[in-house]
Short mmCIF file of C-alpha atoms and ligand atoms in Angstrom, two decimals:
data_model
loop_
_atom_site.label_atom_id
_atom_site.label_comp_id
_atom_site.label_asym_id
_atom_site.label_seq_id
_atom_site.Cartn_x
_atom_site.Cartn_y
_atom_site.Cartn_z
CA MET A 25 -28.55 22.49 -49.94
CA THR A 26 -25.10 23.07 -48.45
CA VAL A 27 -23.82 20.77 -45.77
CA LEU A 28 -20.47 20.51 -44.03
CA PRO A 29 -18.67 17.15 -44.04
CA TYR A 30 -19.58 15.36 -40.81
CA ALA A 31 -16.02 15.27 -39.44
CA ASP A 32 -15.56 19.00 -40.07
CA ALA A 33 -18.91 19.77 -38.41
CA LEU A 34 -17.89 17.81 -35.31
CA ALA A 35 -14.43 19.40 -35.16
CA ALA A 36 -16.01 22.84 -34.80
CA TYR A 37 -19.38 22.20 -33.14
CA ASP A 38 -20.83 20.24 -30.27
CA PRO A 39 -24.31 18.79 -30.93
CA VAL A 40 -27.06 18.86 -28.31
CA LEU A 41 -30.08 16.59 -28.77
CA GLY A 42 -33.62 16.70 -27.48
CA LEU A 43 -35.89 13.79 -28.32
CA GLU A 44 -39.67 13.83 -28.16
CA VAL A 45 -41.29 10.47 -28.64
CA HIS A 46 -45.02 10.02 -29.07
CA VAL A 47 -46.33 6.58 -28.28
CA GLU A 48 -49.87 5.44 -29.02
CA LEU A 49 -51.17 3.29 -26.21
CA ASN A 50 -52.77 -0.06 -27.04
CA THR A 51 -55.89 0.49 -24.93
CA THR A 52 -58.99 -1.00 -26.55
CA SER A 53 -60.86 2.32 -26.37
CA LYS A 54 -59.85 5.94 -26.90
CA MET A 55 -58.56 8.42 -24.32
CA PHE A 56 -61.85 10.20 -23.60
CA CYS A 57 -64.59 8.07 -25.20
CA GLY A 58 -65.51 4.44 -25.79
CA CYS A 59 -64.59 4.29 -29.51
CA SER A 60 -62.33 1.49 -30.69
CA THR A 61 -58.64 2.17 -31.33
CA GLU A 62 -58.18 -0.74 -33.76
CA PHE A 63 -55.74 0.18 -36.55
CA GLY A 64 -56.72 -0.07 -40.19
CA ALA A 65 -60.52 0.22 -40.06
CA GLU A 66 -62.55 1.98 -42.79
CA PRO A 67 -62.21 5.78 -42.41
CA ASN A 68 -64.57 7.45 -39.93
CA THR A 69 -66.13 4.22 -38.65
CA GLN A 70 -64.64 4.54 -35.14
CA VAL A 71 -65.98 7.92 -34.12
CA CYS A 72 -68.57 9.42 -31.78
CA PRO A 73 -69.68 12.91 -30.65
CA VAL A 74 -66.79 13.12 -28.15
CA CYS A 75 -63.89 12.37 -30.52
CA LEU A 76 -65.58 14.39 -33.29
CA GLY A 77 -65.71 17.36 -30.91
CA LEU A 78 -69.45 17.90 -31.27
CA PRO A 79 -70.94 20.64 -29.05
CA GLY A 80 -72.24 19.40 -25.70
CA SER A 81 -70.26 16.16 -25.67
CA LEU A 82 -68.14 15.55 -22.58
CA PRO A 83 -64.90 13.59 -22.24
CA VAL A 84 -64.25 10.90 -19.60
CA VAL A 85 -60.68 9.78 -18.85
CA ASN A 86 -59.67 6.22 -19.78
CA ALA A 87 -58.35 4.65 -16.54
CA LYS A 88 -56.26 2.09 -18.39
CA ALA A 89 -54.46 4.91 -20.24
CA VAL A 90 -53.64 6.61 -16.94
CA GLU A 91 -52.30 3.30 -15.63
CA SER A 92 -50.09 2.89 -18.71
CA ALA A 93 -48.85 6.48 -18.37
CA ILE A 94 -47.86 5.87 -14.76
CA ARG A 95 -46.09 2.61 -15.60
CA ILE A 96 -44.17 4.33 -18.42
CA GLY A 97 -43.21 7.12 -16.01
CA LEU A 98 -42.05 4.64 -13.40
CA ALA A 99 -40.05 2.63 -15.95
CA LEU A 100 -38.28 5.87 -16.84
CA ASN A 101 -37.51 6.57 -13.17
CA CYS A 102 -39.84 9.58 -13.10
CA THR A 103 -41.63 11.12 -10.16
CA ILE A 104 -45.36 10.45 -10.48
CA ALA A 105 -47.46 13.52 -9.77
CA GLU A 106 -49.75 13.27 -6.74
CA TRP A 107 -52.17 15.60 -8.50
CA CYS A 108 -52.20 16.80 -12.07
CA ARG A 109 -54.56 18.19 -14.63
CA PHE A 110 -55.21 18.09 -18.32
CA ALA A 111 -54.83 21.28 -20.34
CA ARG A 112 -56.25 22.55 -23.57
CA LYS A 113 -53.72 23.22 -26.28
CA ASN A 114 -55.46 25.53 -28.69
CA TYR A 115 -54.71 25.53 -32.38
CA PHE A 116 -56.68 25.14 -35.55
CA TYR A 117 -56.12 22.20 -37.82
CA PRO A 118 -58.68 20.29 -39.90
CA ASP A 119 -57.68 16.92 -38.41
CA MET A 120 -58.59 18.20 -34.94
CA PRO A 121 -62.31 18.99 -34.91
CA LYS A 122 -62.44 20.51 -31.39
CA ASN A 123 -59.83 23.11 -32.41
CA TYR A 124 -57.93 22.18 -29.29
CA GLN A 125 -56.08 19.09 -28.20
CA ILE A 126 -56.50 17.79 -24.68
CA SER A 127 -52.94 17.48 -23.42
CA GLN A 128 -50.95 18.24 -20.31
CA TYR A 129 -48.92 21.38 -19.95
CA ASP A 130 -47.30 22.47 -16.69
CA GLU A 131 -48.67 19.52 -14.71
CA PRO A 132 -47.49 16.33 -16.43
CA ILE A 133 -48.30 13.00 -14.80
CA ALA A 134 -44.61 11.97 -14.75
CA TYR A 135 -41.49 14.13 -14.60
CA ALA A 136 -37.80 14.37 -13.65
CA GLY A 137 -36.71 10.87 -14.64
CA TRP A 138 -33.76 9.27 -16.36
CA THR A 139 -32.84 6.22 -18.33
CA GLU A 140 -29.75 4.63 -19.83
CA VAL A 141 -28.82 3.47 -23.30
CA VAL A 142 -25.95 1.22 -24.25
CA LEU A 143 -23.99 2.03 -27.38
CA ASP A 144 -20.81 0.20 -28.40
CA GLY A 145 -20.49 -1.10 -24.86
CA GLU A 146 -20.68 2.40 -23.35
CA ILE A 147 -23.57 3.59 -21.18
CA TYR A 148 -25.17 6.98 -21.83
CA ARG A 149 -27.49 8.41 -19.22
CA ILE A 150 -30.46 10.27 -20.71
CA GLY A 151 -32.45 12.66 -18.53
CA ILE A 152 -36.24 12.52 -18.91
CA GLU A 153 -37.93 15.88 -18.61
CA ARG A 154 -41.49 14.58 -18.57
CA ALA A 155 -43.95 12.02 -19.82
CA HIS A 156 -47.43 13.39 -20.29
CA MET A 157 -50.82 12.21 -21.51
CA GLU A 158 -52.62 13.57 -24.52
CA GLU A 159 -54.89 12.54 -27.37
CA ASP A 160 -53.94 11.88 -30.95
CA THR A 161 -55.34 13.90 -33.83
CA GLY A 162 -57.15 12.57 -36.89
CA LYS A 163 -55.38 11.94 -40.16
CA SER A 164 -55.39 14.11 -43.27
CA LEU A 165 -54.89 12.61 -46.67
CA HIS A 166 -53.90 15.17 -49.31
CA VAL A 167 -54.79 13.99 -52.77
CA GLY A 168 -53.01 15.24 -55.88
CA GLY A 169 -49.76 17.18 -55.83
CA ALA A 170 -46.42 15.46 -55.81
CA THR A 171 -45.44 15.07 -52.20
CA GLY A 172 -48.58 14.00 -50.36
CA ARG A 173 -48.44 17.33 -48.54
CA ILE A 174 -51.14 19.95 -48.54
CA HIS A 175 -49.29 22.31 -50.88
CA GLY A 176 -50.29 21.57 -54.45
CA ALA A 177 -53.00 19.10 -53.45
CA ASP A 178 -56.33 19.08 -55.30
CA TYR A 179 -58.33 18.21 -52.22
CA SER A 180 -57.93 16.68 -48.77
CA LEU A 181 -59.73 13.83 -47.01
CA LEU A 182 -60.07 13.46 -43.27
CA ASP A 183 -60.20 10.31 -41.18
CA TYR A 184 -61.09 10.77 -37.51
CA ASN A 185 -60.58 7.14 -36.46
CA ARG A 186 -57.27 8.12 -34.84
CA SER A 187 -58.76 11.23 -33.25
CA GLY A 188 -58.66 10.74 -29.48
CA VAL A 189 -56.38 7.68 -29.40
CA PRO A 190 -54.35 7.91 -26.16
CA LEU A 191 -50.82 9.19 -26.59
CA ILE A 192 -47.95 9.54 -24.19
CA GLU A 193 -45.34 12.11 -25.10
CA ILE A 194 -41.94 11.40 -23.62
CA VAL A 195 -39.52 14.33 -23.67
CA THR A 196 -35.84 14.11 -22.83
CA LYS A 197 -33.79 16.78 -21.15
CA PRO A 198 -31.08 18.19 -23.43
CA VAL A 199 -28.70 15.34 -24.22
CA GLU A 200 -25.15 16.69 -24.11
CA GLY A 201 -21.68 15.24 -24.39
CA THR A 202 -22.35 12.63 -27.04
CA GLY A 203 -20.11 14.34 -29.63
CA ALA A 204 -19.81 12.49 -32.92
CA LYS A 205 -21.95 9.68 -31.53
CA ALA A 206 -25.04 11.94 -31.31
CA PRO A 207 -26.91 10.35 -34.26
CA GLU A 208 -26.27 6.84 -32.95
CA VAL A 209 -27.20 7.79 -29.39
CA ALA A 210 -30.47 9.18 -30.72
CA ARG A 211 -31.17 5.91 -32.51
CA ALA A 212 -30.10 3.81 -29.52
CA TYR A 213 -32.42 5.81 -27.27
CA VAL A 214 -35.47 5.32 -29.50
CA THR A 215 -34.59 1.62 -29.88
CA MET A 216 -34.29 1.22 -26.11
CA LEU A 217 -37.59 3.06 -25.62
CA ARG A 218 -39.33 0.87 -28.20
CA ASP A 219 -38.10 -2.28 -26.47
CA LEU A 220 -39.01 -0.96 -23.03
CA LEU A 221 -42.52 0.08 -24.10
CA ARG A 222 -43.04 -3.33 -25.65
CA ALA A 223 -41.84 -5.04 -22.49
CA LEU A 224 -44.31 -2.89 -20.55
CA GLY A 225 -47.02 -4.12 -22.91
CA VAL A 226 -48.48 -0.62 -23.26
CA SER A 227 -48.17 -0.17 -27.03
CA ASP A 228 -47.51 -2.21 -30.13
CA VAL A 229 -44.74 0.33 -30.95
CA ARG A 230 -44.93 -0.04 -34.72
CA MET A 231 -42.96 2.88 -36.11
CA GLU A 232 -44.07 2.10 -39.66
CA GLN A 233 -47.74 2.37 -38.57
CA GLY A 234 -47.07 5.53 -36.59
CA SER A 235 -47.72 4.08 -33.13
CA LEU A 236 -44.22 5.26 -32.15
CA ARG A 237 -43.10 8.57 -33.62
CA CYS A 238 -40.01 10.60 -32.91
CA ASP A 239 -39.37 14.32 -33.22
CA ALA A 240 -35.66 15.05 -33.12
CA ASN A 241 -34.43 18.39 -31.80
CA VAL A 242 -30.88 19.23 -32.75
CA SER A 243 -28.77 22.28 -32.00
CA LEU A 244 -25.08 23.04 -32.33
CA ARG A 245 -22.80 25.19 -30.24
CA PRO A 246 -19.14 25.99 -30.81
CA VAL A 247 -16.94 23.39 -29.10
CA GLY A 248 -16.18 24.61 -25.58
CA ARG A 249 -19.25 26.82 -25.16
CA SER A 250 -21.88 25.86 -22.59
CA SER A 251 -24.93 27.84 -23.76
CA PHE A 252 -27.14 26.14 -26.30
CA GLY A 253 -27.46 27.14 -29.93
CA THR A 254 -30.77 27.55 -31.77
CA ARG A 255 -32.51 24.24 -32.31
CA THR A 256 -34.60 22.79 -35.07
CA GLU A 257 -37.21 20.09 -34.60
CA THR A 258 -37.45 17.42 -37.28
CA LYS A 259 -40.96 15.96 -37.08
CA ASN A 260 -42.37 12.46 -37.28
CA VAL A 261 -39.26 10.51 -38.14
CA ASN A 262 -40.73 7.07 -38.61
CA SER A 263 -37.97 4.49 -38.46
CA LEU A 264 -34.97 3.87 -36.24
CA ARG A 265 -32.51 4.32 -39.07
CA SER A 266 -34.22 7.57 -40.07
CA VAL A 267 -33.71 8.92 -36.54
CA GLU A 268 -29.97 8.44 -36.96
CA ARG A 269 -29.90 9.80 -40.50
CA ALA A 270 -32.06 12.84 -39.71
CA VAL A 271 -29.89 13.87 -36.74
CA ARG A 272 -26.73 13.39 -38.78
CA TYR A 273 -28.13 15.45 -41.63
CA GLU A 274 -29.24 18.30 -39.34
CA ILE A 275 -25.77 18.45 -37.78
CA THR A 276 -24.11 18.85 -41.18
CA ARG A 277 -26.73 21.34 -42.39
CA GLN A 278 -26.60 23.55 -39.31
CA ALA A 279 -22.80 23.41 -39.26
CA ALA A 280 -22.66 24.73 -42.83
CA ILE A 281 -24.92 27.67 -41.86
CA LEU A 282 -22.91 28.51 -38.74
CA ALA A 283 -19.55 28.10 -40.48
CA SER A 284 -20.56 30.61 -43.13
CA GLY A 285 -21.54 33.13 -40.44
CA GLY A 286 -25.29 32.54 -40.76
CA ARG A 287 -27.93 31.91 -38.11
CA VAL A 288 -29.98 28.77 -37.64
CA ILE A 289 -33.73 29.50 -37.67
CA GLN A 290 -35.84 27.95 -34.94
CA GLU A 291 -38.40 25.94 -36.88
CA THR A 292 -39.89 22.53 -37.39
CA ARG A 293 -38.51 20.58 -40.34
CA HIS A 294 -39.72 17.67 -42.43
CA TRP A 295 -37.59 14.57 -42.96
CA HIS A 296 -37.45 13.14 -46.47
CA GLU A 297 -36.68 9.46 -46.40
CA ASP A 298 -35.86 9.18 -50.12
CA SER A 299 -33.45 12.10 -50.46
CA GLY A 300 -32.12 11.93 -46.89
CA ILE A 301 -32.59 15.64 -46.19
CA THR A 302 -34.81 17.89 -44.07
CA THR A 303 -36.76 20.86 -45.40
CA PRO A 304 -38.39 23.76 -43.50
CA GLY A 305 -41.85 23.25 -42.02
CA ARG A 306 -43.50 26.00 -40.05
CA ASN A 307 -41.81 28.45 -37.75
CA LYS A 308 -41.86 26.96 -34.30
CA GLU A 309 -44.74 28.12 -32.13
CA THR A 310 -44.02 29.12 -28.59
CA ALA A 311 -46.13 27.97 -25.65
CA GLU A 312 -47.97 31.32 -25.65
CA ASP A 313 -49.25 30.65 -29.16
CA TYR A 314 -51.17 27.68 -27.86
CA ARG A 315 -53.01 29.61 -25.11
CA TYR A 316 -52.89 26.65 -22.74
CA PHE A 317 -55.40 26.60 -19.91
CA PRO A 318 -56.63 23.86 -17.56
CA GLU A 319 -59.24 21.60 -19.20
CA PRO A 320 -62.53 22.51 -17.48
CA ASP A 321 -64.39 19.37 -18.61
CA LEU A 322 -62.15 16.91 -16.78
CA VAL A 323 -61.45 16.36 -13.11
CA PRO A 324 -57.80 16.34 -11.99
CA ILE A 325 -55.90 13.05 -11.82
CA ALA A 326 -54.72 12.17 -8.32
CA PRO A 327 -53.23 8.67 -8.34
CA SER A 328 -52.99 7.25 -4.82
CA ARG A 329 -49.51 6.30 -3.60
CA GLU A 330 -50.74 2.76 -2.99
CA TRP A 331 -51.79 2.42 -6.62
CA VAL A 332 -48.48 3.83 -7.85
CA GLU A 333 -46.65 1.37 -5.59
CA GLU A 334 -48.76 -1.51 -6.94
CA LEU A 335 -47.94 -0.47 -10.51
CA HIS A 336 -44.27 -0.28 -9.58
CA GLU A 337 -44.41 -3.99 -8.81
CA THR A 338 -45.53 -4.71 -12.39
CA LEU A 339 -42.49 -3.16 -14.11
CA PRO A 340 -40.25 -5.24 -16.36
CA GLU A 341 -36.53 -5.31 -15.61
CA PRO A 342 -34.64 -2.11 -16.56
CA PRO A 343 -33.16 -2.12 -20.10
CA THR A 344 -29.49 -2.38 -19.06
CA VAL A 345 -30.25 -5.20 -16.62
CA ARG A 346 -32.18 -7.00 -19.32
CA LEU A 347 -29.29 -6.73 -21.79
CA LYS A 348 -26.90 -8.23 -19.24
CA ARG A 349 -29.29 -11.07 -18.53
CA VAL A 350 -29.99 -12.00 -22.15
CA ARG A 351 -26.29 -11.87 -23.01
CA ALA A 352 -25.65 -14.39 -20.24
CA ASP A 353 -28.66 -16.52 -21.23
CA TRP A 354 -27.62 -16.56 -24.87
CA GLY A 355 -23.92 -17.06 -24.24
CA PHE A 356 -22.99 -14.20 -26.58
CA SER A 357 -19.58 -12.57 -26.46
CA GLU A 358 -19.35 -8.86 -25.64
CA LEU A 359 -18.81 -8.12 -29.31
CA GLU A 360 -21.68 -10.30 -30.54
CA MET A 361 -24.02 -8.61 -28.09
CA ARG A 362 -22.82 -5.17 -29.17
CA ASP A 363 -23.75 -5.91 -32.78
CA VAL A 364 -27.13 -7.25 -31.72
CA VAL A 365 -27.88 -4.12 -29.69
CA SER A 366 -26.78 -1.68 -32.36
CA ALA A 367 -28.85 -3.53 -34.95
CA GLY A 368 -31.90 -3.16 -32.69
CA ALA A 369 -32.33 -6.95 -32.83
CA VAL A 370 -32.64 -7.85 -29.14
CA ASN A 371 -36.44 -8.26 -29.22
CA ALA A 372 -36.38 -10.10 -32.51
CA ILE A 373 -33.81 -12.58 -31.26
CA GLU A 374 -35.61 -13.06 -27.97
CA ALA A 375 -38.84 -13.87 -29.84
CA THR A 376 -37.02 -16.19 -32.27
CA VAL A 377 -35.43 -18.08 -29.40
CA ALA A 378 -38.83 -18.31 -27.71
CA ALA A 379 -40.12 -19.85 -30.95
CA GLY A 380 -37.54 -22.61 -30.68
CA ALA A 381 -34.35 -21.47 -32.43
CA THR A 382 -30.94 -21.47 -30.75
CA PRO A 383 -29.64 -18.00 -29.84
CA GLN A 384 -26.69 -18.29 -32.25
CA SER A 385 -28.85 -19.27 -35.20
CA ALA A 386 -31.35 -16.51 -34.38
CA ARG A 387 -28.51 -14.00 -34.22
CA LYS A 388 -27.07 -15.25 -37.49
CA TRP A 389 -30.26 -14.84 -39.51
CA TRP A 390 -31.29 -11.47 -38.06
CA LEU A 391 -27.84 -9.94 -38.44
CA THR A 392 -27.01 -11.31 -41.90
CA GLU A 393 -29.86 -12.29 -44.18
CA ILE A 394 -32.61 -10.11 -42.71
CA ALA A 395 -30.29 -7.17 -42.04
CA ARG A 396 -29.18 -7.30 -45.67
CA HIS A 397 -32.79 -7.08 -46.87
CA ALA A 398 -33.49 -4.26 -44.39
CA ASN A 399 -30.55 -2.28 -45.73
CA GLU A 400 -31.49 -2.86 -49.34
CA VAL A 401 -35.03 -1.64 -48.84
CA GLY A 402 -34.10 1.02 -46.27
CA VAL A 403 -36.32 -0.17 -43.43
CA ASP A 404 -35.83 -1.42 -39.88
CA LEU A 405 -35.34 -5.14 -39.20
CA GLU A 406 -38.84 -5.61 -37.88
CA ALA A 407 -40.39 -4.07 -40.99
CA VAL A 408 -38.70 -6.46 -43.43
CA GLY A 409 -41.65 -8.84 -43.38
CA VAL A 410 -40.25 -11.92 -41.66
CA THR A 411 -41.57 -12.80 -38.21
CA PRO A 412 -39.45 -14.36 -35.45
CA GLN A 413 -41.73 -17.40 -35.73
CA GLN A 414 -40.84 -17.79 -39.41
CA VAL A 415 -37.11 -17.41 -38.70
CA ALA A 416 -37.39 -20.23 -36.17
CA GLU A 417 -39.27 -22.34 -38.73
CA ILE A 418 -36.59 -21.81 -41.37
CA GLN A 419 -33.89 -22.72 -38.87
CA ALA A 420 -35.83 -25.89 -37.95
CA LEU A 421 -35.89 -26.83 -41.65
CA VAL A 422 -32.10 -26.44 -41.73
CA GLU A 423 -31.69 -28.54 -38.62
CA ASN A 424 -33.90 -31.40 -39.81
CA GLY A 425 -31.95 -31.50 -43.08
CA THR A 426 -34.76 -30.32 -45.37
CA ILE A 427 -32.65 -27.39 -46.54
CA ASN A 428 -29.13 -26.07 -45.94
CA ASP A 429 -28.02 -22.52 -45.09
CA LYS A 430 -27.63 -21.60 -48.73
CA LEU A 431 -31.14 -22.76 -49.63
CA ALA A 432 -32.44 -21.04 -46.49
CA ARG A 433 -31.52 -17.73 -48.09
CA GLN A 434 -33.89 -18.48 -50.93
CA VAL A 435 -36.59 -19.38 -48.41
CA PHE A 436 -36.10 -15.97 -46.75
CA GLU A 437 -36.43 -14.33 -50.16
CA GLY A 438 -39.68 -16.17 -50.79
CA VAL A 439 -41.15 -15.37 -47.38
CA ILE A 440 -40.23 -11.69 -47.75
CA ALA A 441 -41.77 -11.65 -51.22
CA GLY A 442 -45.03 -12.86 -49.67
CA GLU A 443 -44.97 -16.37 -51.17
CA GLY A 444 -46.23 -17.94 -47.96
CA SER A 445 -44.85 -19.77 -44.95
CA PRO A 446 -41.30 -21.19 -45.02
CA ALA A 447 -42.63 -24.71 -45.67
CA GLU A 448 -44.83 -23.42 -48.51
CA VAL A 449 -41.87 -21.60 -50.09
CA VAL A 450 -39.74 -24.76 -49.89
CA THR A 451 -42.46 -26.72 -51.70
CA ALA A 452 -43.34 -24.06 -54.26
CA ARG A 453 -39.73 -23.32 -55.16
CA LYS A 454 -38.74 -27.02 -54.95
CA LEU A 455 -35.90 -26.23 -52.54
CA ALA A 456 -35.84 -29.38 -50.41
CA ILE A 457 -32.54 -31.21 -50.36
CA VAL A 458 -32.58 -34.32 -52.56
CA SER A 459 -32.35 -37.32 -50.28
CA ASP A 460 -32.85 -39.75 -53.15
CA GLU A 461 -29.61 -41.78 -52.94
CA GLY A 462 -29.94 -42.88 -56.57
CA ALA A 463 -29.95 -39.32 -57.89
CA LEU A 464 -27.04 -38.45 -55.60
CA ALA A 465 -25.03 -41.50 -56.67
CA ALA A 466 -25.51 -40.61 -60.32
CA ALA A 467 -24.24 -37.07 -59.70
CA VAL A 468 -21.27 -38.43 -57.73
CA ASN A 469 -20.37 -40.85 -60.55
CA GLU A 470 -20.63 -38.08 -63.09
CA ALA A 471 -18.30 -35.85 -61.06
CA ILE A 472 -15.78 -38.65 -60.59
CA ASN A 473 -15.79 -39.58 -64.29
CA ALA A 474 -15.40 -35.98 -65.39
CA ASN A 475 -12.44 -35.25 -63.10
CA PRO A 476 -9.88 -38.06 -63.28
CA ASP A 477 -7.00 -35.73 -62.27
CA ILE A 478 -8.76 -34.75 -59.04
CA VAL A 479 -9.59 -38.38 -58.28
CA ASP A 480 -5.86 -39.21 -58.66
CA LYS A 481 -4.97 -36.44 -56.20
CA ILE A 482 -7.44 -37.79 -53.64
CA LYS A 483 -6.11 -41.32 -54.11
CA SER A 484 -2.56 -40.05 -53.51
CA GLY A 485 -3.72 -38.74 -50.12
CA LYS A 486 -4.71 -35.12 -50.87
CA VAL A 487 -8.12 -35.43 -49.21
CA GLN A 488 -8.74 -31.66 -49.38
CA ALA A 489 -9.15 -32.06 -53.16
CA THR A 490 -12.51 -33.68 -52.35
CA GLY A 491 -13.90 -30.12 -52.11
CA ALA A 492 -13.74 -29.67 -55.89
CA LEU A 493 -15.76 -32.87 -56.45
CA ILE A 494 -18.30 -31.91 -53.80
CA GLY A 495 -18.64 -28.55 -55.56
CA SER A 496 -19.27 -30.28 -58.86
CA VAL A 497 -21.94 -32.53 -57.33
CA MET A 498 -23.63 -29.60 -55.56
CA LYS A 499 -23.72 -27.73 -58.85
CA GLN A 500 -25.42 -30.64 -60.60
CA MET A 501 -27.91 -30.85 -57.73
CA ARG A 502 -28.56 -27.08 -57.84
CA GLY A 503 -27.29 -26.82 -54.28
CA GLN A 504 -30.00 -29.17 -53.04
CA ALA A 505 -27.82 -31.87 -51.54
CA ASP A 506 -26.40 -32.55 -48.13
CA ALA A 507 -22.71 -31.76 -48.54
CA THR A 508 -21.65 -34.10 -45.71
CA ARG A 509 -23.44 -37.04 -47.33
CA VAL A 510 -21.95 -36.14 -50.73
CA ARG A 511 -18.48 -36.19 -49.24
CA GLU A 512 -19.09 -39.61 -47.67
CA MET A 513 -20.30 -41.01 -50.95
CA ILE A 514 -17.31 -39.66 -52.91
CA LEU A 515 -14.83 -41.15 -50.46
CA GLU A 516 -16.70 -44.48 -50.46
CA LYS A 517 -16.57 -44.62 -54.26
CA ILE A 518 -12.91 -43.64 -54.59
CA GLY A 519 -11.64 -45.40 -51.51
ZN1 ZN B 2 -65.31 8.53 -29.82
#
């Protein structure tokens, strides 16, 4: 696969983004029936005639889902339709037993909005085309074959538990003018949306479980031209870092095609996390292919203005306002806050602080130790396997002197490896700092006896030489000593 170096691609072409985010709502029941939406149940145990599409069954709209859709629309500064309908989107796929999906087409519940994302201290305004309601499909599991895809599989299994789970699809207007920052803007937008949806309390927004999924549309046009190039749509990118990587890859791939005089094909593409590339999916359908028509089994939705106004009162603060407030609350510098935002760690730090840690210690652990693990494994911070509660617990262990920062890193390792709670890891790995003065004194004596030249230096007033003795003691104690106490003891002995 030929790609153009990123800098060369950007010198010649101007990227335009379009982001479609699907969010699964956290309603207790499905969009059009009473089945549970609980994640992780045995296959096909949360189904009924409606979500299995059996003949004669009739859907009924979930009021809570409509409420969530309106609140999402309002939080994205959209106009809320006074009257709108559902539509049938017709296509055949085994994970969709009705052979159509109930969605919205030309009458979305929310439209013409905007939002803002902050990246490196700069604000980018993102236009929102629409936010509409629809139902999720079931899940296919292709068994055999190398890739988990249908091609080459021996057989396929179907699980309809997800069939009919309420979804909101949020579609941006074309995002222009981001230049070389396009991949990072895409990531910042999805991060902002995740945090906003969580603050709204409408979804658990777990990208790794598929409750937040992003399709990234990318097109290029020669620098200076205003008309759009042909776009591709990379489907179901399931982590924040993959959003950035997939957009970056598509820019370099399309640039290579255009630079060699070729034409980009309008199609959907699959993102491959392991190899970091996209490959062709199906040719993109047009709206006509779906033969949309108004859903005859459902009445229109006509939310009263009073209700919309009531829901408006329940909105959380806008993302940019929230960032300003937490920066002030936490006492972070502009630069510290910038790193926190670009790492997507605002929520994690907020929850860690709520669990009792200081903002600076929360920032430190999320941006160093946990970020390092996330990078190594190639996942987002929140998927590393440490909860904010556990981070606060580890920090508390540091503050009460049970462990020091260095030992805390081993506690993180243990927690991530699934060895239990921070306290359990400390016990199992025998990490607690030795407070036994006798053992410490023995190690101090040993260090003093073994290093007469250093002792002489300290006696002649070079107090900084104490560091070498402290190091020697810490080594004997396998790092499990309080360095301040060790220093005191050395100076007492020598002085
Ligand atoms: Zn059902």
